XYZ file of C-alpha atoms in Angstrom:
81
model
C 10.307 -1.543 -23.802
C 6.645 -0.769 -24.436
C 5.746 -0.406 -21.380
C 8.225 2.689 -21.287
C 6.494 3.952 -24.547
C 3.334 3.209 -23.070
C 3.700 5.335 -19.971
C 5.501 8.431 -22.128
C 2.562 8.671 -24.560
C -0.176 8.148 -21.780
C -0.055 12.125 -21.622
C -2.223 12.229 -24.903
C -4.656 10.778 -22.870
C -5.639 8.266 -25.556
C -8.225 5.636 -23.845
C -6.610 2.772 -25.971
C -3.343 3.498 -24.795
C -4.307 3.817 -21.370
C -6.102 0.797 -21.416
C -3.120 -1.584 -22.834
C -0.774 0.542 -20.154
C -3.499 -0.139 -17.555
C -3.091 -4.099 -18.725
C 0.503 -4.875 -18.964
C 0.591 -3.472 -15.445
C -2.346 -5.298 -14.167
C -0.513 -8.494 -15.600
C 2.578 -7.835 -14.300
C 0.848 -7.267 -10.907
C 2.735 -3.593 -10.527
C -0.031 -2.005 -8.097
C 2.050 1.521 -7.306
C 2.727 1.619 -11.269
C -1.374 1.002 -11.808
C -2.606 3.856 -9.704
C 0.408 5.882 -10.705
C -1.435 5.129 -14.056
C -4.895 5.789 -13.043
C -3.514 9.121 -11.157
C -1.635 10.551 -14.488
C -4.995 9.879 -16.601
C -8.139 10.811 -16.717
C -9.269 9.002 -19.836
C -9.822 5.221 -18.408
C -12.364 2.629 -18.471
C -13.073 2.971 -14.529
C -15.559 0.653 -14.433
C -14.072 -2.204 -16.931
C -10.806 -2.249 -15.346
C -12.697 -2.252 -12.229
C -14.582 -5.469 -12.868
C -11.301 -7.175 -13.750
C -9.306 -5.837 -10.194
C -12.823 -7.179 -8.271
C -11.744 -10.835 -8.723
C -7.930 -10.527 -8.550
C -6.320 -12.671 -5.782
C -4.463 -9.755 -4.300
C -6.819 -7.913 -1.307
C -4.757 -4.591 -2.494
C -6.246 -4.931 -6.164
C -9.539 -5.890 -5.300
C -9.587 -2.516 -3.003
C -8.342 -0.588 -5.726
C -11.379 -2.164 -7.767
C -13.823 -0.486 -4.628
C -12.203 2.694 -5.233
C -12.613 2.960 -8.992
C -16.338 2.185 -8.308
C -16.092 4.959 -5.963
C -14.961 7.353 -8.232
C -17.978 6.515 -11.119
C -20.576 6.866 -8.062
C -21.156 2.835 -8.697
C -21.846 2.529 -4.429
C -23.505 -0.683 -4.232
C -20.241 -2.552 -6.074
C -17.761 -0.336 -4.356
C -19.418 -1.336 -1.050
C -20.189 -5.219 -1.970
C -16.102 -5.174 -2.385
């Protein structure tokens, strides 16, 4: 239920609400729902939620985590991934 509420009122691009969207999808390990997430919004912690993908047991997470450093210029990380 709020995870439907979540992803409605991610349009206001509100960085709080992105983040707890970006969360209970990163807990419930939904990977296309995360970078459909990431794609709708441009108001996101790239580098925070990056850190937190870079140890995930999943290989497609942790190359999600490469690509957010990509995207904030942060080369050394996204290449140490």
């Amino acid at each position: 239920l709020i995870k439907t509420y979540l992803s409605t009122i991610q349009l206001c691009h509100n960085l709080a609400v992105n983040n707890a969207l970006n969360d209970l999808l990163l807990e419930e390990e939904d990977l296309d729902g995360l970078r459909t997430s990431l794609a709708k919004s441009d108001k996101i912690d790239c580098v925070a939620l990056a850190h937190r993908l870079e140890t995930h047991e999943l290989a497609q997470f942790r190359r999600l985590a490469s690509q957010l450093y990509k995207m904030v210029k942060m080369w050394r990380e996204a290449v140490m991934m």
